[in-house]
Coordinates of C-alpha atoms and ligand atoms in Angstrom, one line a residue:
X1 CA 9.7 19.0 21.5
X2 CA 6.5 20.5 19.9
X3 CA 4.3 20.8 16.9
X4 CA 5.4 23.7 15.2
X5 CA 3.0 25.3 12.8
X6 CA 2.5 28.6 10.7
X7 CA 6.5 28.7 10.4
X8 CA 8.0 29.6 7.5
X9 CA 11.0 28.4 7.8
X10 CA 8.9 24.6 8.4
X11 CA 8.9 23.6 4.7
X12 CA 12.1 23.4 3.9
X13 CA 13.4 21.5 7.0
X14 CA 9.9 19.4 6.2
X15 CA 11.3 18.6 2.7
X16 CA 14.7 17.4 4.1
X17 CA 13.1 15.3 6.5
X18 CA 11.0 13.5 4.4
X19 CA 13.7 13.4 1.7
X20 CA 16.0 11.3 4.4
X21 CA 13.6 9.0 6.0
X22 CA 12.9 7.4 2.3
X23 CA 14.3 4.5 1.9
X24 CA 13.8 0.9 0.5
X25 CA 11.7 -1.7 2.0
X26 CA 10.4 0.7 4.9
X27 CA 6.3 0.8 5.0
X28 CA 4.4 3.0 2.4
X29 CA 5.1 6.6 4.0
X30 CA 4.5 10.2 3.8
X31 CA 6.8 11.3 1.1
X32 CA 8.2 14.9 0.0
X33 CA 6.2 14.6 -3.4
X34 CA 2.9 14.4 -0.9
X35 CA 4.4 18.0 -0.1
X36 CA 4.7 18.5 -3.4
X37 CA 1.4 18.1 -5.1
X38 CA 0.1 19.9 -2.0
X39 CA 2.0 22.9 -2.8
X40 CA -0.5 23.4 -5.7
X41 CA -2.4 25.5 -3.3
X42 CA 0.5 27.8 -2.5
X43 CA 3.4 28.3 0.0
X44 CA 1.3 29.5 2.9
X45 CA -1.9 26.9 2.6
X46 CA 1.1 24.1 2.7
X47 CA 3.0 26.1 5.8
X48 CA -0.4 26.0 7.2
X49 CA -0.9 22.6 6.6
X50 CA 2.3 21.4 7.5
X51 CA 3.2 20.2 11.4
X52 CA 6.6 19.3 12.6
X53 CA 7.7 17.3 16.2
X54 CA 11.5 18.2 17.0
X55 CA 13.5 16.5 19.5
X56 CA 16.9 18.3 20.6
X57 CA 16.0 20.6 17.7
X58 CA 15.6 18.2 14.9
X59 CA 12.9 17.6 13.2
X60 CA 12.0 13.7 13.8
X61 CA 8.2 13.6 13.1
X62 CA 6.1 15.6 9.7
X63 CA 2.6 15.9 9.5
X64 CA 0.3 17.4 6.6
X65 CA -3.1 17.9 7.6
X66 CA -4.3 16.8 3.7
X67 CA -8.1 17.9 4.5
X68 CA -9.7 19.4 7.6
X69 CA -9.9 15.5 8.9
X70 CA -7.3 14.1 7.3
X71 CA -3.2 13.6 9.2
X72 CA -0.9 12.4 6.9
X73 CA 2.5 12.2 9.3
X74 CA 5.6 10.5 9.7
X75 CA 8.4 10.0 11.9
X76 CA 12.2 9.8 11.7
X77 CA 13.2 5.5 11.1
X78 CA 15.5 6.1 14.5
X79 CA 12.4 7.4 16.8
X80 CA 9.4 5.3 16.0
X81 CA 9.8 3.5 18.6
X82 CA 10.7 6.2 21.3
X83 CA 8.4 6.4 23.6
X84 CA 8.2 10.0 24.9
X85 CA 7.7 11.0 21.0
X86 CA 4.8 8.4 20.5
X87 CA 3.3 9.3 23.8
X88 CA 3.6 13.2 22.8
X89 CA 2.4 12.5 18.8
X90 CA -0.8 10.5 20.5
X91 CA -1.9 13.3 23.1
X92 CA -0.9 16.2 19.8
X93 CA -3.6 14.0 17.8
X94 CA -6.0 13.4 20.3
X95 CA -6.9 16.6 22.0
X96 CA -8.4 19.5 19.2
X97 CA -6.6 22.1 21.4
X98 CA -3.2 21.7 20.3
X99 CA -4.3 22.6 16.8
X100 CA -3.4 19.1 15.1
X101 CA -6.8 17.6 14.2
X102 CA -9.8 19.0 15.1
X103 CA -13.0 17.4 17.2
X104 CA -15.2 15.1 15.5
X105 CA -14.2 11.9 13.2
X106 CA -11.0 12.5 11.8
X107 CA -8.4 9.9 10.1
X108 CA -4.4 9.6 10.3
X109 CA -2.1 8.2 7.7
X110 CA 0.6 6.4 9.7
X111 CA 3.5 4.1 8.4
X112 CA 3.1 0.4 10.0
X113 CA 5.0 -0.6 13.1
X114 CA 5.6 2.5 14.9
X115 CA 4.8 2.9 18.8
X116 CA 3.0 6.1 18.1
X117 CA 0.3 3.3 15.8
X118 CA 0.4 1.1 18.8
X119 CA -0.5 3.9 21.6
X120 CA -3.2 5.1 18.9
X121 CA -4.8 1.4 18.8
X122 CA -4.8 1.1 22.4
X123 CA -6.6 4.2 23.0
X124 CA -9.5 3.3 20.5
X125 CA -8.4 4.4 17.3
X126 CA -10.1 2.4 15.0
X127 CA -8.6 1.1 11.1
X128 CA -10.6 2.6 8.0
X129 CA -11.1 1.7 4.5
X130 CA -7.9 -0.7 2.9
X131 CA -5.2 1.0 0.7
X132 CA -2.9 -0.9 -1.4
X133 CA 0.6 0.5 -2.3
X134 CA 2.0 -0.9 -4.9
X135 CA 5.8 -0.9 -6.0
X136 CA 7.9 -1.1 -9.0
X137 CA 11.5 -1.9 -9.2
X138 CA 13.9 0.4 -10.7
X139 CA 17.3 -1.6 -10.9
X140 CA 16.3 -2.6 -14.7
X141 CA 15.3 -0.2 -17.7
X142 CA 11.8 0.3 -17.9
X143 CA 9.9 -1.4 -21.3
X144 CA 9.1 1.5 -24.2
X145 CA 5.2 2.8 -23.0
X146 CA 4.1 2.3 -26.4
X147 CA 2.7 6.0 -26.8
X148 CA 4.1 9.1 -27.3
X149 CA 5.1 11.1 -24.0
X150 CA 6.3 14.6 -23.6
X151 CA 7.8 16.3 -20.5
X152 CA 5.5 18.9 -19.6
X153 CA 7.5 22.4 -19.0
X154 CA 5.5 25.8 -17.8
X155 CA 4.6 26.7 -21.8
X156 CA 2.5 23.4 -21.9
X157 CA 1.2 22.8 -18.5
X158 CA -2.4 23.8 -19.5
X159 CA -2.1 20.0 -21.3
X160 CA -1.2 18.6 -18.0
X161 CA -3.6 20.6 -15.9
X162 CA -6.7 19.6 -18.5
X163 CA -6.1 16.2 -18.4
X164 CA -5.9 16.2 -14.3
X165 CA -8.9 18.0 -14.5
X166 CA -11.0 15.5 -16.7
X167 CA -9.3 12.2 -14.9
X168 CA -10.8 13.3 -11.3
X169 CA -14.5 14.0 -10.6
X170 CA -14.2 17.3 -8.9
X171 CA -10.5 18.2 -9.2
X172 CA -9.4 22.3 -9.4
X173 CA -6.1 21.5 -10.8
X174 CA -5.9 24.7 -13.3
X175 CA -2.7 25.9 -15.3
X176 CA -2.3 28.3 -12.3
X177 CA -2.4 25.6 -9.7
X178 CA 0.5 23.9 -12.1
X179 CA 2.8 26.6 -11.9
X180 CA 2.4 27.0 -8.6
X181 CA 3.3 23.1 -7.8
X182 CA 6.5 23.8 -10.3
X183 CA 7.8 27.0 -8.0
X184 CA 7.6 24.9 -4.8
X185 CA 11.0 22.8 -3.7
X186 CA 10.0 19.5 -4.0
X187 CA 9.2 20.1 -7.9
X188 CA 13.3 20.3 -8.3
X189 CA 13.4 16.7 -8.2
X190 CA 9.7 16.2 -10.0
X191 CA 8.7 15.2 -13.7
X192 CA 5.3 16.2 -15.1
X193 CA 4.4 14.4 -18.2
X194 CA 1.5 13.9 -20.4
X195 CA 0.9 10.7 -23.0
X196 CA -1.1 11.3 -26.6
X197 CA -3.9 9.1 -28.5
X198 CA -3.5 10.3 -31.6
X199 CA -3.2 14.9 -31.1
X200 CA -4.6 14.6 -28.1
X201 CA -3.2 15.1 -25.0
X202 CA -5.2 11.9 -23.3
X203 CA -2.8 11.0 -19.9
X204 CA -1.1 12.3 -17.1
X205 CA 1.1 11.9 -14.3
X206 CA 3.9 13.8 -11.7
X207 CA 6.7 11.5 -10.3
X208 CA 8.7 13.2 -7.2
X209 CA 11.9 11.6 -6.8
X210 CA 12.5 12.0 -3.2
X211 CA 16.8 11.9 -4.0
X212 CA 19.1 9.0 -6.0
X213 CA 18.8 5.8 -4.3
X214 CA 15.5 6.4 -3.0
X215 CA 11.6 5.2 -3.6
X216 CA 10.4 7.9 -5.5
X217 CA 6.4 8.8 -5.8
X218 CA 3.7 9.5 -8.4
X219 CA 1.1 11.9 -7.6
X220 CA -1.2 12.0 -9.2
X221 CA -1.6 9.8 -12.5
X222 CA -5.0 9.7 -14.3
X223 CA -6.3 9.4 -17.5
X224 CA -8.9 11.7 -19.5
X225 CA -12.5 9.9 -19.1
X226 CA -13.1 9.6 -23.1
X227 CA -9.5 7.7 -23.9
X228 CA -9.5 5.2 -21.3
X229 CA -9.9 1.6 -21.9
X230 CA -6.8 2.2 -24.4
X231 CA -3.6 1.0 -22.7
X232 CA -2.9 4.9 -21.9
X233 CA -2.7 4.1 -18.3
X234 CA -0.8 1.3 -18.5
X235 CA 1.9 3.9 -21.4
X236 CA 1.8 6.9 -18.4
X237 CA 2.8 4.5 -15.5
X238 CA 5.1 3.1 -17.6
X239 CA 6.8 6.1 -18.4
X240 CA 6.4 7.6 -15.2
X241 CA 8.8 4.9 -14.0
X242 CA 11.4 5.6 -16.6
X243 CA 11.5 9.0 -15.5
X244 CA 11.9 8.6 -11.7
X245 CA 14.5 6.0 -13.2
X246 CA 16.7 8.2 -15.1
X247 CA 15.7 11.0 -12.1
X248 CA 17.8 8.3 -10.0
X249 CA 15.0 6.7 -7.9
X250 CA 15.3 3.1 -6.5
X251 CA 11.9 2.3 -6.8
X252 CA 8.4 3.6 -7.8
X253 CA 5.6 3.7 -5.4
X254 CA 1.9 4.4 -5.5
X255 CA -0.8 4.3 -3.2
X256 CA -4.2 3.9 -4.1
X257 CA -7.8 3.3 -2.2
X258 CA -8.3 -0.8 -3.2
X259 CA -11.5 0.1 -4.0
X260 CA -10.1 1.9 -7.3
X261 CA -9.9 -1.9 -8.7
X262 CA -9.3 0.0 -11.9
X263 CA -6.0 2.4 -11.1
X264 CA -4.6 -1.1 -8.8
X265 CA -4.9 -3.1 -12.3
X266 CA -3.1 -0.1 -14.4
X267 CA -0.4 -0.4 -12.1
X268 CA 0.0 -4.2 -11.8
X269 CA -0.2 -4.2 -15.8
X270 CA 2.8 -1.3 -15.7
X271 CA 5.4 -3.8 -13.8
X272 CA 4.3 -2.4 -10.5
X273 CA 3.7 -5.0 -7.3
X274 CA 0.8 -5.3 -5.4
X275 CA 2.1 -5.1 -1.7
X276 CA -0.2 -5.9 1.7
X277 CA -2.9 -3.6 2.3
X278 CA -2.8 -0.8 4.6
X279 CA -5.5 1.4 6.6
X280 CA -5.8 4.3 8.0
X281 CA -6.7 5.0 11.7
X282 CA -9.7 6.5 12.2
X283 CA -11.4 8.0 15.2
X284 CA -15.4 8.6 15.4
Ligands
COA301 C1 -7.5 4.0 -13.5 C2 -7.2 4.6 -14.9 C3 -5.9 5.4 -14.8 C4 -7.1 3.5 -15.9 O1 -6.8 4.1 -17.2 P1 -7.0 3.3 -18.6 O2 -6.3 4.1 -19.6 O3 -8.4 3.0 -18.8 O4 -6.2 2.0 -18.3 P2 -5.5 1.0 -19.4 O5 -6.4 1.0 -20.6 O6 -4.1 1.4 -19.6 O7 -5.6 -0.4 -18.6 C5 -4.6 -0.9 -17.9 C6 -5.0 -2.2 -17.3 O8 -6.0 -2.0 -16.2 C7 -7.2 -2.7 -16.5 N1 -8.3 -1.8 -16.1 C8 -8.4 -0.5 -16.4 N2 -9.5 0.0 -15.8 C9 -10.1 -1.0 -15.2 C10 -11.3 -1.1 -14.4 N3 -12.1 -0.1 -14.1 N4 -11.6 -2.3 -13.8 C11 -10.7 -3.4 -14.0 N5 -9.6 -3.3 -14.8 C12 -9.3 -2.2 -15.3 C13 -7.2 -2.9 -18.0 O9 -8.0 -4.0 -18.3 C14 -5.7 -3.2 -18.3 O10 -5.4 -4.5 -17.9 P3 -4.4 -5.4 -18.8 O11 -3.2 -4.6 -19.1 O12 -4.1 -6.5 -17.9 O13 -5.2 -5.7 -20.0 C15 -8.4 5.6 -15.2 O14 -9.6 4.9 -15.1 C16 -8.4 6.8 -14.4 O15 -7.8 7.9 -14.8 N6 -9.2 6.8 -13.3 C17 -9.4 8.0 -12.5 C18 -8.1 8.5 -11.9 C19 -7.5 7.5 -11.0 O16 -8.2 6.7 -10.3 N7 -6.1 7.5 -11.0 C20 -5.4 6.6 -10.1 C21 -5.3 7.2 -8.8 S1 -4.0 6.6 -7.8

């Protein structure tokens, strides 16, 4: 058993993994779309980024190091309770020499109820600011959004990438960044699409469906700063669903910081339920 890192080989087995371990009702988790958007900055920044635990040779813990600080991991439903693997993730987390995290205040993303959390509490770790996931049911068709919505293919994906850009202070999603996203695996089973007011292309979202039968992800959703306050969030959240519907997801999920009062009231208002707030662990 080790962190393997740098591999190229890791993605693909990463996918896979992450693919499997969906599944309904578990806690909000590290999903393959998470792999997906990531792979914006290219096949080697995500092997980079990527870390994988293997027991017996297969893979039953993924980690993406999201930002310098930041561990986003998971671990196979049958070993998050083993405790060799929790003992072996805490120590991998905990010491900057094995290359997982680095020294200094750092955060992990961790599904609920898993000895690895437990070992993590016990040794100090502390919780950080409150997410909400939030969850939409998939069994029944999905209400018309109300706006007009087009599937965004490689020929229009500067729309997508513009609106991205002017829904997130900061963000560096360019057309490039888009077509890189679309060559990596993950965007097989991923939707981009784009909502009007009026000409203009005004809201955007990706959905991942992580396989049929399955919670499937959207990542990211945002609308352009001059045409909120119009419903458009509400139209893109609502058709984001459909298409991780007719993709052959179970369920939509979201995650969002519950300080963004605003993107936890779009979703609410697009079907989606508010489930119990979870934290990071962070270590200062
Ligand atoms: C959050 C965001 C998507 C809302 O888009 P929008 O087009 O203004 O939302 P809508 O007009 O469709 O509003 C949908 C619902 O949310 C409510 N809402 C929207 N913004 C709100 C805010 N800042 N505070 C409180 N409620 C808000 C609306 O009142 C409406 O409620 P209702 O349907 O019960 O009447 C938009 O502000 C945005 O892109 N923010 C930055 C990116 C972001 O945070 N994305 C989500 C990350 S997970």
């Amino acid at each position: 058993m080790g962190a393997g890192r740098g591999d190229v080989t890791v993605l693909p087995e990463a996918v896979d993994a992450l693919r499997e371990w969906q599944r309904e009702g578990a806690p909000f988790q590290l999903h393959p779309g998470d792999l997906g958007w990531f792979w914006r900055f290219g096949e080697e920044a995500l092997t980079a980024a990527v870390r994988v635990w293997r027991r017996d040779g297969r893979v039953v813990a993924v980690g993406l190091l999201d930002s310098p600080g930041l561990l986003r991991c998971t671990i196979a439903p049958d070993a998050q309770q083993d405790e060799s693997l929790a003992r072996r993730l805490a120590e991998d987390v905990s010491d900057p020499e094995r290359g997982v995290l680095p020294a200094g205040k750092v955060c992990i993303d961790s599904p609920v109820g898993t000895r690895f959390k437990e070992l993590l509490f016990s040794r100090g770790w502390q919780t950080d600011e409150p997410w909400t996931p939030l969850r939409r049911d998939l069994t029944s068709p999905v209400p018309d959004p109300g706006a007009r919505i087009e599937v965004i293919g490689p020929d229009r994906a500067h729309l997508h990438a513009a609106v991205i850009r002017a829904s997130f202070e900061r963000s560096t999603f360019v057309d490039e960044r888009w077509h890189t996203m679309a060559s990596g695996i993950p965007y097989a089973d991923a939707r981009s699409l784009v909502a009007y007011d009026g000409d203009a292309a005004a809201a955007a979202v990706t959905v991942w469906s992580a396989g049929p039968g399955k919670p499937g992800l959207l990542e990211p959703m945002g609308v352009h700063r001059d045409h909120r306050g119009r419903g458009l969030g509400r139209a893109i959240t609502l058709a984001a669903a459909a298409a991780l519907r007719d993709l052959g997801s179970s369920s939509a999920l979201v995650c969002t910081p519950s300080s963004n009062v605003g993107a936890v009231a779009t979703y609410r208002s697009a079907g989606f339920e508010q489930l119990s707030e979870i934290a990071d662990l962070r270590r200062d």
